[in-house]
mmCIF file of C-alpha atoms in Angstrom:
data_model
loop_
_atom_site.group_PDB
_atom_site.id
_atom_site.type_symbol
_atom_site.label_atom_id
_atom_site.label_comp_id
_atom_site.label_asym_id
_atom_site.label_seq_id
_atom_site.Cartn_x
_atom_site.Cartn_y
_atom_site.Cartn_z
ATOM 1 C CA MET A 1 0.000 0.000 0.000
ATOM 2 C CA LEU A 2 1.307 3.456 -0.942
ATOM 3 C CA ALA A 3 1.206 5.815 2.036
ATOM 4 C CA LEU A 4 0.902 9.590 1.580
ATOM 5 C CA ASP A 5 4.470 10.024 2.794
ATOM 6 C CA ASP A 6 5.726 7.672 0.078
ATOM 7 C CA TYR A 7 3.595 9.337 -2.596
ATOM 8 C CA LEU A 8 5.017 12.761 -1.762
ATOM 9 C CA ARG A 9 8.566 11.419 -1.633
ATOM 10 C CA LEU A 10 8.285 9.685 -5.008
ATOM 11 C CA LEU A 11 6.376 12.497 -6.737
ATOM 12 C CA PRO A 12 8.588 13.790 -9.592
ATOM 13 C CA LYS A 13 9.655 17.348 -8.876
ATOM 14 C CA THR A 14 11.221 20.458 -10.313
ATOM 15 C CA GLU A 15 13.043 23.033 -8.237
ATOM 16 C CA LEU A 16 13.027 26.605 -9.532
ATOM 17 C CA HIS A 17 14.456 28.337 -6.449
ATOM 18 C CA CYS A 18 17.812 26.925 -5.376
ATOM 19 C CA HIS A 19 20.884 28.936 -4.399
ATOM 20 C CA PHE A 20 23.869 27.124 -5.875
ATOM 21 C CA VAL A 21 26.246 27.416 -2.911
ATOM 22 C CA SER A 22 23.634 25.984 -0.552
ATOM 23 C CA THR A 23 23.856 22.610 -2.290
ATOM 24 C CA MET A 24 27.348 22.151 -0.788
ATOM 25 C CA SER A 25 27.608 19.654 2.061
ATOM 26 C CA ALA A 26 28.768 20.727 5.511
ATOM 27 C CA GLY A 27 31.778 18.450 5.230
ATOM 28 C CA MET A 28 32.896 19.970 1.955
ATOM 29 C CA LEU A 29 32.363 23.527 3.174
ATOM 30 C CA ILE A 30 34.532 22.858 6.227
ATOM 31 C CA ALA A 31 37.242 21.146 4.147
ATOM 32 C CA GLN A 32 37.265 23.986 1.625
ATOM 33 C CA ALA A 33 37.387 26.582 4.392
ATOM 34 C CA GLU A 34 40.454 24.890 5.860
ATOM 35 C CA LYS A 35 42.066 24.635 2.419
ATOM 36 C CA HIS A 36 41.610 28.333 1.650
ATOM 37 C CA GLY A 37 41.980 29.758 5.156
ATOM 38 C CA VAL A 38 38.390 30.960 5.466
ATOM 39 C CA PRO A 39 37.079 31.165 9.061
ATOM 40 C CA VAL A 40 33.861 29.293 9.869
ATOM 41 C CA ARG A 41 31.913 29.315 13.126
ATOM 42 C CA THR A 42 32.579 25.612 13.811
ATOM 43 C CA THR A 43 34.410 22.691 12.242
ATOM 44 C CA ASP A 44 31.765 20.246 13.452
ATOM 45 C CA PRO A 45 29.606 19.355 10.426
ATOM 46 C CA GLU A 46 26.724 18.449 12.750
ATOM 47 C CA GLN A 47 26.646 21.995 14.140
ATOM 48 C CA LEU A 48 27.696 24.119 11.156
ATOM 49 C CA PHE A 49 24.118 24.771 10.090
ATOM 50 C CA ASP A 50 22.754 25.404 13.604
ATOM 51 C CA TYR A 51 21.768 29.070 13.406
ATOM 52 C CA ARG A 52 20.943 31.267 16.374
ATOM 53 C CA ASP A 53 19.311 33.785 14.060
ATOM 54 C CA LEU A 54 19.147 34.982 10.464
ATOM 55 C CA ARG A 55 22.512 36.718 10.787
ATOM 56 C CA ASP A 56 24.180 33.367 11.513
ATOM 57 C CA PHE A 57 22.734 31.942 8.314
ATOM 58 C CA LEU A 58 23.896 34.930 6.277
ATOM 59 C CA VAL A 59 27.441 34.505 7.646
ATOM 60 C CA ALA A 60 27.445 30.852 6.543
ATOM 61 C CA PHE A 61 26.009 31.805 3.148
ATOM 62 C CA GLU A 62 28.764 34.372 2.590
ATOM 63 C CA ALA A 63 31.471 31.924 3.725
ATOM 64 C CA ALA A 64 30.234 29.424 1.151
ATOM 65 C CA HIS A 65 31.084 31.888 -1.620
ATOM 66 C CA GLN A 66 34.562 32.416 -0.201
ATOM 67 C CA VAL A 67 35.593 28.747 -0.042
ATOM 68 C CA LEU A 68 35.056 27.918 -3.724
ATOM 69 C CA ARG A 69 37.964 29.274 -5.747
ATOM 70 C CA THR A 70 38.451 27.067 -8.830
ATOM 71 C CA PRO A 71 36.305 25.661 -11.651
ATOM 72 C CA ASP A 72 37.063 22.112 -10.476
ATOM 73 C CA GLU A 73 35.765 22.867 -6.974
ATOM 74 C CA LEU A 74 32.610 24.401 -8.420
ATOM 75 C CA ALA A 75 32.052 21.432 -10.723
ATOM 76 C CA GLN A 76 32.310 19.001 -7.815
ATOM 77 C CA VAL A 77 29.769 20.920 -5.726
ATOM 78 C CA ALA A 78 27.435 21.097 -8.717
ATOM 79 C CA PHE A 79 27.535 17.366 -9.444
ATOM 80 C CA ASP A 80 27.323 16.231 -5.824
ATOM 81 C CA GLY A 81 24.367 18.533 -5.155
ATOM 82 C CA VAL A 82 22.346 17.065 -7.998
ATOM 83 C CA ARG A 83 23.160 13.496 -6.986
ATOM 84 C CA THR A 84 21.932 14.130 -3.437
ATOM 85 C CA ALA A 85 18.753 15.911 -4.549
ATOM 86 C CA ALA A 86 17.836 13.229 -7.070
ATOM 87 C CA ILE A 87 17.990 10.581 -4.339
ATOM 88 C CA ASP A 88 16.324 12.556 -1.536
ATOM 89 C CA GLY A 89 13.673 14.462 -3.452
ATOM 90 C CA ALA A 90 12.946 12.799 -6.828
ATOM 91 C CA LEU A 91 14.449 15.844 -8.545
ATOM 92 C CA ARG A 92 13.987 15.933 -12.318
ATOM 93 C CA TYR A 93 14.894 19.554 -13.167
ATOM 94 C CA ARG A 94 16.447 22.429 -11.236
ATOM 95 C CA GLU A 95 17.204 26.137 -11.694
ATOM 96 C CA TYR A 96 20.089 27.671 -9.763
ATOM 97 C CA PHE A 97 20.728 31.181 -8.504
ATOM 98 C CA VAL A 98 24.390 32.112 -8.895
ATOM 99 C CA ASN A 99 25.882 35.362 -7.523
ATOM 100 C CA PRO A 100 28.877 36.423 -9.667
ATOM 101 C CA GLN A 101 29.360 39.547 -7.540
ATOM 102 C CA SER A 102 29.961 37.418 -4.437
ATOM 103 C CA PHE A 103 32.475 35.168 -6.171
ATOM 104 C CA ALA A 104 34.240 38.202 -7.638
ATOM 105 C CA ASP A 105 35.102 39.224 -4.066
ATOM 106 C CA VAL A 106 37.558 36.280 -3.949
ATOM 107 C CA GLY A 107 38.920 36.882 -7.440
ATOM 108 C CA LEU A 108 36.814 34.380 -9.379
ATOM 109 C CA GLY A 109 35.740 35.854 -12.709
ATOM 110 C CA TYR A 110 32.434 35.294 -14.471
ATOM 111 C CA ARG A 111 33.649 32.894 -17.151
ATOM 112 C CA PRO A 112 35.617 30.485 -14.911
ATOM 113 C CA LEU A 113 32.733 30.636 -12.428
ATOM 114 C CA MET A 114 30.134 29.629 -14.990
ATOM 115 C CA GLU A 115 32.335 27.107 -16.757
ATOM 116 C CA GLY A 116 33.005 25.262 -13.496
ATOM 117 C CA ILE A 117 29.349 25.181 -12.471
ATOM 118 C CA LEU A 118 28.144 24.219 -15.941
ATOM 119 C CA GLU A 119 30.702 21.421 -16.217
ATOM 120 C CA GLY A 120 29.330 19.779 -13.072
ATOM 121 C CA LEU A 121 25.685 20.315 -13.990
ATOM 122 C CA ARG A 122 26.161 19.031 -17.537
ATOM 123 C CA ARG A 123 27.808 15.898 -16.174
ATOM 124 C CA ALA A 124 24.917 15.426 -13.745
ATOM 125 C CA GLU A 125 22.383 15.848 -16.534
ATOM 126 C CA ALA A 126 24.187 13.256 -18.666
ATOM 127 C CA GLU A 127 24.639 10.719 -15.859
ATOM 128 C CA LEU A 128 21.579 11.326 -13.672
ATOM 129 C CA GLY A 129 18.992 12.717 -16.090
ATOM 130 C CA VAL A 130 18.361 15.938 -14.150
ATOM 131 C CA GLY A 131 17.923 18.971 -16.408
ATOM 132 C CA PHE A 132 18.925 22.463 -15.336
ATOM 133 C CA LYS A 133 19.207 26.160 -16.076
ATOM 134 C CA VAL A 134 21.100 28.981 -14.333
ATOM 135 C CA ILE A 135 19.758 32.361 -13.194
ATOM 136 C CA VAL A 136 22.337 35.071 -12.515
ATOM 137 C CA ALA A 137 21.406 36.840 -9.288
ATOM 138 C CA ILE A 138 21.966 40.503 -8.493
ATOM 139 C CA ARG A 139 22.932 41.167 -4.890
ATOM 140 C CA LYS A 140 20.288 43.506 -3.527
ATOM 141 C CA GLU A 141 22.821 45.807 -1.842
ATOM 142 C CA VAL A 142 24.649 46.724 -5.073
ATOM 143 C CA THR A 143 23.939 50.007 -6.838
ATOM 144 C CA PRO A 144 21.497 50.193 -9.755
ATOM 145 C CA ALA A 145 24.446 50.952 -12.050
ATOM 146 C CA GLU A 146 26.301 47.845 -10.863
ATOM 147 C CA ALA A 147 23.177 45.782 -11.513
ATOM 148 C CA VAL A 148 22.979 47.062 -15.091
ATOM 149 C CA GLN A 149 26.676 46.307 -15.521
ATOM 150 C CA LEU A 150 26.139 42.708 -14.400
ATOM 151 C CA VAL A 151 23.222 42.143 -16.777
ATOM 152 C CA GLN A 152 25.260 43.542 -19.657
ATOM 153 C CA HIS A 153 28.139 41.229 -18.737
ATOM 154 C CA VAL A 154 25.789 38.240 -18.819
ATOM 155 C CA ALA A 155 24.535 39.316 -22.248
ATOM 156 C CA ASP A 156 28.102 39.769 -23.531
ATOM 157 C CA ASN A 157 29.201 36.326 -22.277
ATOM 158 C CA PRO A 158 26.368 33.992 -23.273
ATOM 159 C CA TYR A 159 25.934 30.365 -22.286
ATOM 160 C CA PRO A 160 22.889 28.410 -23.498
ATOM 161 C CA GLU A 161 22.068 27.274 -19.958
ATOM 162 C CA VAL A 162 22.227 30.784 -18.441
ATOM 163 C CA VAL A 163 18.720 31.998 -19.160
ATOM 164 C CA GLY A 164 17.631 34.513 -16.541
ATOM 165 C CA ILE A 165 18.252 37.330 -14.092
ATOM 166 C CA GLY A 166 17.132 37.440 -10.464
ATOM 167 C CA ALA A 167 17.855 39.532 -7.382
ATOM 168 C CA ASP A 168 18.442 38.015 -3.964
ATOM 169 C CA TYR A 169 20.572 38.275 -0.848
ATOM 170 C CA LEU A 170 18.189 38.701 2.025
ATOM 171 C CA THR A 171 19.507 41.247 4.516
ATOM 172 C CA ALA A 172 19.238 40.818 8.274
ATOM 173 C CA GLU A 173 16.804 43.748 8.223
ATOM 174 C CA GLY A 174 14.751 42.166 5.439
ATOM 175 C CA ALA A 175 14.708 45.395 3.432
ATOM 176 C CA GLU A 176 13.373 45.257 -0.127
ATOM 177 C CA ASP A 177 13.202 47.852 -2.900
ATOM 178 C CA PRO A 178 12.624 46.110 -6.248
ATOM 179 C CA ALA A 179 12.103 49.310 -8.238
ATOM 180 C CA ARG A 180 15.733 50.381 -7.824
ATOM 181 C CA PHE A 181 16.709 47.711 -10.365
ATOM 182 C CA ALA A 182 14.242 48.844 -13.050
ATOM 183 C CA ASP A 183 16.997 49.660 -15.562
ATOM 184 C CA ALA A 184 18.738 46.312 -15.045
ATOM 185 C CA TYR A 185 15.501 44.395 -15.576
ATOM 186 C CA ALA A 186 14.590 46.446 -18.635
ATOM 187 C CA LEU A 187 17.983 45.561 -20.117
ATOM 188 C CA ALA A 188 17.471 41.887 -19.244
ATOM 189 C CA ARG A 189 14.202 41.838 -21.158
ATOM 190 C CA ARG A 190 15.782 43.585 -24.158
ATOM 191 C CA VAL A 191 18.547 40.977 -24.436
ATOM 192 C CA GLY A 192 16.124 38.062 -24.086
ATOM 193 C CA LEU A 193 16.747 36.980 -20.485
ATOM 194 C CA ARG A 194 13.900 35.716 -18.305
ATOM 195 C CA THR A 195 13.329 37.509 -15.004
ATOM 196 C CA THR A 196 12.411 36.803 -11.403
ATOM 197 C CA ILE A 197 13.095 38.483 -8.053
ATOM 198 C CA HIS A 198 12.913 37.779 -4.323
ATOM 199 C CA ALA A 199 10.014 39.945 -3.121
ATOM 200 C CA GLY A 200 7.468 39.970 -0.304
ATOM 201 C CA GLU A 201 9.422 37.312 1.555
ATOM 202 C CA THR A 202 9.615 38.316 5.229
ATOM 203 C CA PRO A 203 7.520 40.086 7.885
ATOM 204 C CA SER A 204 9.374 43.350 7.212
ATOM 205 C CA ALA A 205 8.529 43.173 3.502
ATOM 206 C CA SER A 206 5.318 44.483 1.975
ATOM 207 C CA PRO A 207 2.748 43.476 -0.642
ATOM 208 C CA ASP A 208 3.894 46.632 -2.427
ATOM 209 C CA ASP A 209 7.260 44.949 -3.048
ATOM 210 C CA VAL A 210 5.467 42.248 -5.026
ATOM 211 C CA ARG A 211 3.429 44.877 -6.852
ATOM 212 C CA ALA A 212 6.613 46.747 -7.811
ATOM 213 C CA ALA A 213 8.214 43.533 -9.047
ATOM 214 C CA ILE A 214 5.254 42.971 -11.362
ATOM 215 C CA ASP A 215 4.460 46.533 -12.443
ATOM 216 C CA VAL A 216 7.894 48.176 -12.479
ATOM 217 C CA LEU A 217 10.235 45.282 -13.240
ATOM 218 C CA GLY A 218 7.817 43.223 -15.339
ATOM 219 C CA VAL A 219 9.086 39.927 -13.931
ATOM 220 C CA ASP A 220 8.104 36.526 -15.288
ATOM 221 C CA ARG A 221 8.051 34.928 -11.818
ATOM 222 C CA ILE A 222 8.094 35.903 -8.145
ATOM 223 C CA ASP A 223 10.420 34.265 -5.629
ATOM 224 C CA HIS A 224 8.598 33.841 -2.302
ATOM 225 C CA GLY A 225 5.968 36.621 -2.448
ATOM 226 C CA TYR A 226 4.051 35.431 0.626
ATOM 227 C CA ARG A 227 3.079 38.941 1.741
ATOM 228 C CA VAL A 228 0.793 39.188 -1.279
ATOM 229 C CA VAL A 229 -1.952 37.497 0.753
ATOM 230 C CA ASP A 230 -2.105 40.592 2.981
ATOM 231 C CA ASP A 231 -3.481 42.635 0.064
ATOM 232 C CA PRO A 232 -6.800 41.146 -1.183
ATOM 233 C CA GLU A 233 -6.797 43.197 -4.389
ATOM 234 C CA LEU A 234 -3.257 42.169 -5.306
ATOM 235 C CA LEU A 235 -3.952 38.548 -4.372
ATOM 236 C CA ALA A 236 -6.968 38.472 -6.692
ATOM 237 C CA ARG A 237 -4.831 39.974 -9.425
ATOM 238 C CA VAL A 238 -2.033 37.370 -9.206
ATOM 239 C CA VAL A 239 -4.591 34.558 -9.086
ATOM 240 C CA ASP A 240 -6.156 35.944 -12.257
ATOM 241 C CA SER A 241 -2.826 36.440 -14.066
ATOM 242 C CA GLN A 242 -1.347 33.129 -12.824
ATOM 243 C CA ILE A 243 2.132 34.624 -12.483
ATOM 244 C CA PRO A 244 4.219 31.830 -10.915
ATOM 245 C CA PHE A 245 5.359 32.002 -7.279
ATOM 246 C CA ASP A 246 8.452 29.976 -6.350
ATOM 247 C CA ALA A 247 7.749 29.070 -2.717
ATOM 248 C CA THR A 248 9.978 27.460 -0.083
ATOM 249 C CA PRO A 249 7.981 26.300 2.966
ATOM 250 C CA ILE A 250 10.706 25.273 5.412
ATOM 251 C CA SER A 251 12.914 28.331 4.843
ATOM 252 C CA THR A 252 10.084 30.550 6.093
ATOM 253 C CA THR A 253 10.525 29.084 9.575
ATOM 254 C CA ILE A 254 14.146 30.301 9.591
ATOM 255 C CA CYS A 255 14.046 33.527 7.583
ATOM 256 C CA SER A 256 10.690 34.768 8.875
ATOM 257 C CA GLY A 257 10.076 32.776 12.057
ATOM 258 C CA TRP A 258 6.696 31.631 10.763
ATOM 259 C CA ARG A 259 5.128 28.404 11.973
ATOM 260 C CA LEU A 260 4.178 25.852 9.338
ATOM 261 C CA ASP A 261 0.443 25.353 9.827
ATOM 262 C CA PRO A 262 -2.769 25.930 7.834
ATOM 263 C CA GLY A 263 -2.734 29.603 8.883
ATOM 264 C CA HIS A 264 0.606 30.242 7.159
ATOM 265 C CA ARG A 265 0.595 32.819 4.362
ATOM 266 C CA LEU A 266 1.804 30.184 1.912
ATOM 267 C CA ALA A 267 -1.124 27.919 2.801
ATOM 268 C CA LYS A 268 -3.458 30.822 2.022
ATOM 269 C CA LEU A 269 -1.621 31.550 -1.236
ATOM 270 C CA ILE A 270 -2.008 27.937 -2.358
ATOM 271 C CA ALA A 271 -5.670 27.791 -1.300
ATOM 272 C CA SER A 272 -6.415 30.989 -3.248
ATOM 273 C CA GLY A 273 -5.611 29.264 -6.531
ATOM 274 C CA ALA A 274 -2.387 31.180 -7.142
ATOM 275 C CA ASN A 275 0.201 29.529 -9.379
ATOM 276 C CA VAL A 276 2.613 28.141 -6.762
ATOM 277 C CA ASN A 277 5.510 25.719 -7.146
ATOM 278 C CA ILE A 278 7.759 24.315 -4.403
ATOM 279 C CA SER A 279 11.529 24.528 -3.843
ATOM 280 C CA THR A 280 14.061 24.313 -1.002
ATOM 281 C CA ASP A 281 15.653 27.783 -1.248
ATOM 282 C CA ASP A 282 18.904 26.879 0.531
ATOM 283 C CA ALA A 283 18.727 23.081 0.499
ATOM 284 C CA VAL A 284 21.575 21.692 2.614
ATOM 285 C CA PHE A 285 22.023 24.936 4.577
ATOM 286 C CA PHE A 286 18.450 24.600 5.883
ATOM 287 C CA ARG A 287 18.788 20.825 6.363
ATOM 288 C CA THR A 288 16.071 20.235 3.820
ATOM 289 C CA ASP A 289 15.473 18.640 0.443
ATOM 290 C CA LEU A 290 12.549 18.519 -1.958
ATOM 291 C CA GLY A 291 11.228 15.365 -0.354
ATOM 292 C CA ARG A 292 11.098 17.054 3.046
ATOM 293 C CA GLU A 293 9.475 20.199 1.605
ATOM 294 C CA TYR A 294 6.596 18.060 0.362
ATOM 295 C CA ARG A 295 6.403 15.417 3.113
ATOM 296 C CA GLU A 296 6.775 17.794 6.070
ATOM 297 C CA GLY A 297 6.343 21.331 4.766
ATOM 298 C CA LEU A 298 3.244 20.898 2.635
ATOM 299 C CA VAL A 299 1.628 18.406 4.994
ATOM 300 C CA ALA A 300 2.037 20.864 7.892
ATOM 301 C CA LEU A 301 0.342 23.516 5.747
ATOM 302 C CA GLY A 302 -2.639 21.196 5.278
ATOM 303 C CA VAL A 303 -1.969 20.440 1.603
ATOM 304 C CA ASP A 304 -3.385 17.129 0.338
ATOM 305 C CA ALA A 305 -1.897 14.739 -2.225
ATOM 306 C CA ARG A 306 -3.894 16.096 -5.182
ATOM 307 C CA THR A 307 -2.830 19.650 -4.463
ATOM 308 C CA ALA A 308 0.799 18.597 -4.007
ATOM 309 C CA ARG A 309 0.596 16.928 -7.421
ATOM 310 C CA ARG A 310 -0.673 20.175 -8.937
ATOM 311 C CA LEU A 311 2.158 22.157 -7.349
ATOM 312 C CA ALA A 312 4.702 19.719 -8.777
ATOM 313 C CA LEU A 313 3.246 20.140 -12.268
ATOM 314 C CA ASN A 314 3.159 23.919 -11.844
ATOM 315 C CA GLY A 315 6.945 23.800 -11.623
ATOM 316 C CA VAL A 316 7.170 22.286 -15.093
ATOM 317 C CA GLU A 317 5.077 25.037 -16.652
ATOM 318 C CA ALA A 318 6.896 27.843 -14.803
ATOM 319 C CA ALA A 319 10.398 26.651 -15.733
ATOM 320 C CA PHE A 320 12.657 28.883 -17.812
ATOM 321 C CA CYS A 321 13.622 26.054 -20.182
ATOM 322 C CA SER A 322 12.758 25.787 -23.879
ATOM 323 C CA ASP A 323 9.409 24.561 -25.180
ATOM 324 C CA ASP A 324 11.013 21.289 -26.290
ATOM 325 C CA GLU A 325 12.582 20.733 -22.862
ATOM 326 C CA LYS A 326 9.278 21.545 -21.206
ATOM 327 C CA ALA A 327 7.435 19.063 -23.424
ATOM 328 C CA ALA A 328 9.945 16.362 -22.497
ATOM 329 C CA LEU A 329 9.486 17.149 -18.802
ATOM 330 C CA ARG A 330 5.693 16.984 -19.148
ATOM 331 C CA ALA A 331 5.944 13.590 -20.792
ATOM 332 C CA ARG A 332 8.307 12.312 -18.108
ATOM 333 C CA PHE A 333 6.095 13.587 -15.292
ATOM 334 C CA THR A 334 2.967 12.159 -16.922
ATOM 335 C CA GLY A 335 4.494 8.704 -17.158
ATOM 336 C CA GLU A 336 5.705 8.688 -13.563
ATOM 337 C CA LEU A 337 2.465 10.141 -12.226
ATOM 338 C CA LEU A 338 0.291 7.541 -13.949
ATOM 339 C CA ALA A 339 1.904 4.800 -11.897
ATOM 340 C CA LEU A 340 1.968 6.807 -8.657
ATOM 341 C CA ASP A 341 -1.645 7.948 -8.978
ATOM 342 C CA ALA A 342 -2.817 4.394 -9.600
ATOM 343 C CA MET A 343 -1.042 3.159 -6.475
ATOM 344 C CA LEU A 344 -2.456 6.037 -4.417
ATOM 345 C CA GLU A 345 -6.001 5.374 -5.652
ATOM 346 C CA ARG A 346 -5.715 1.712 -4.710
ATOM 347 C CA ALA A 347 -4.460 2.670 -1.257
ATOM 348 C CA GLU A 348 -7.322 5.137 -0.754
ATOM 349 C CA ALA A 349 -9.874 2.522 -1.819
ATOM 350 C CA MET A 350 -8.740 0.018 0.819
#
């Protein structure tokens, strides 16, 4: 008999919101820190990702960028991260946020950065069957001019797998101001890059941040966006437009201190009929994986198996891959879901 827990674990999944460095294991981060002389708060892999507060997480996130210095190191992290996710979460396709501005701080240029990451991800796709794309992320604290400069650099150094622009880097204060990157996003659209942005994520954010992302930046997707439920007019609008929301249940307990229960803003967003898909955000750094996001996160929110299935399929449609790649993903998901759904129906009938 197929239990709900097994159904959610085996459900084929995409992940559209994954920060590349957070796929690195604690053991590798510690070893790399020792190799390159980067201080970390502990050398105990069991405690490295124990955070007292959001600032602790941000320190670990920054350290992760400092310990990867060569294309070979990046390729290893990329491959290992896919292998783990495919086993733990039935991952079939993933999109990664990569912050060139953070890696530049340790002297790693854009081309060696991307070539290392892409080498590992291409190998994983060939050996493990997990497709991928890369989204170049603007650090929110950079100037608007620096953001434009980064987008232009991406356009001038094309890779077929680098398909989009985002903006991330949560601050300890949770401040957001999407409109300041209007010129960078306008340039991204002109050069054919897809767009998304972290907006409306934390208690200190506002529904207006989501509105600005849509109206000023013209984004294709919203990362997080939970505060939208606090504005009934805006919520009705995003339900009508079906703009995708890349949601990460478990990270909200760390970044926002929200309890996972049916009263959670994400539960309300899903229940409203908004176009939501599910990701991990910072995977290993939050001790999570796609399987856990579905089995624990969604279940705690009160989401049933049929709704979880819909959220998984939403990820296929919201992906920034080509139409041909999307068609192949649909076919793969359909085949896997036929068998899973049949087993679930038999279990429910008993």
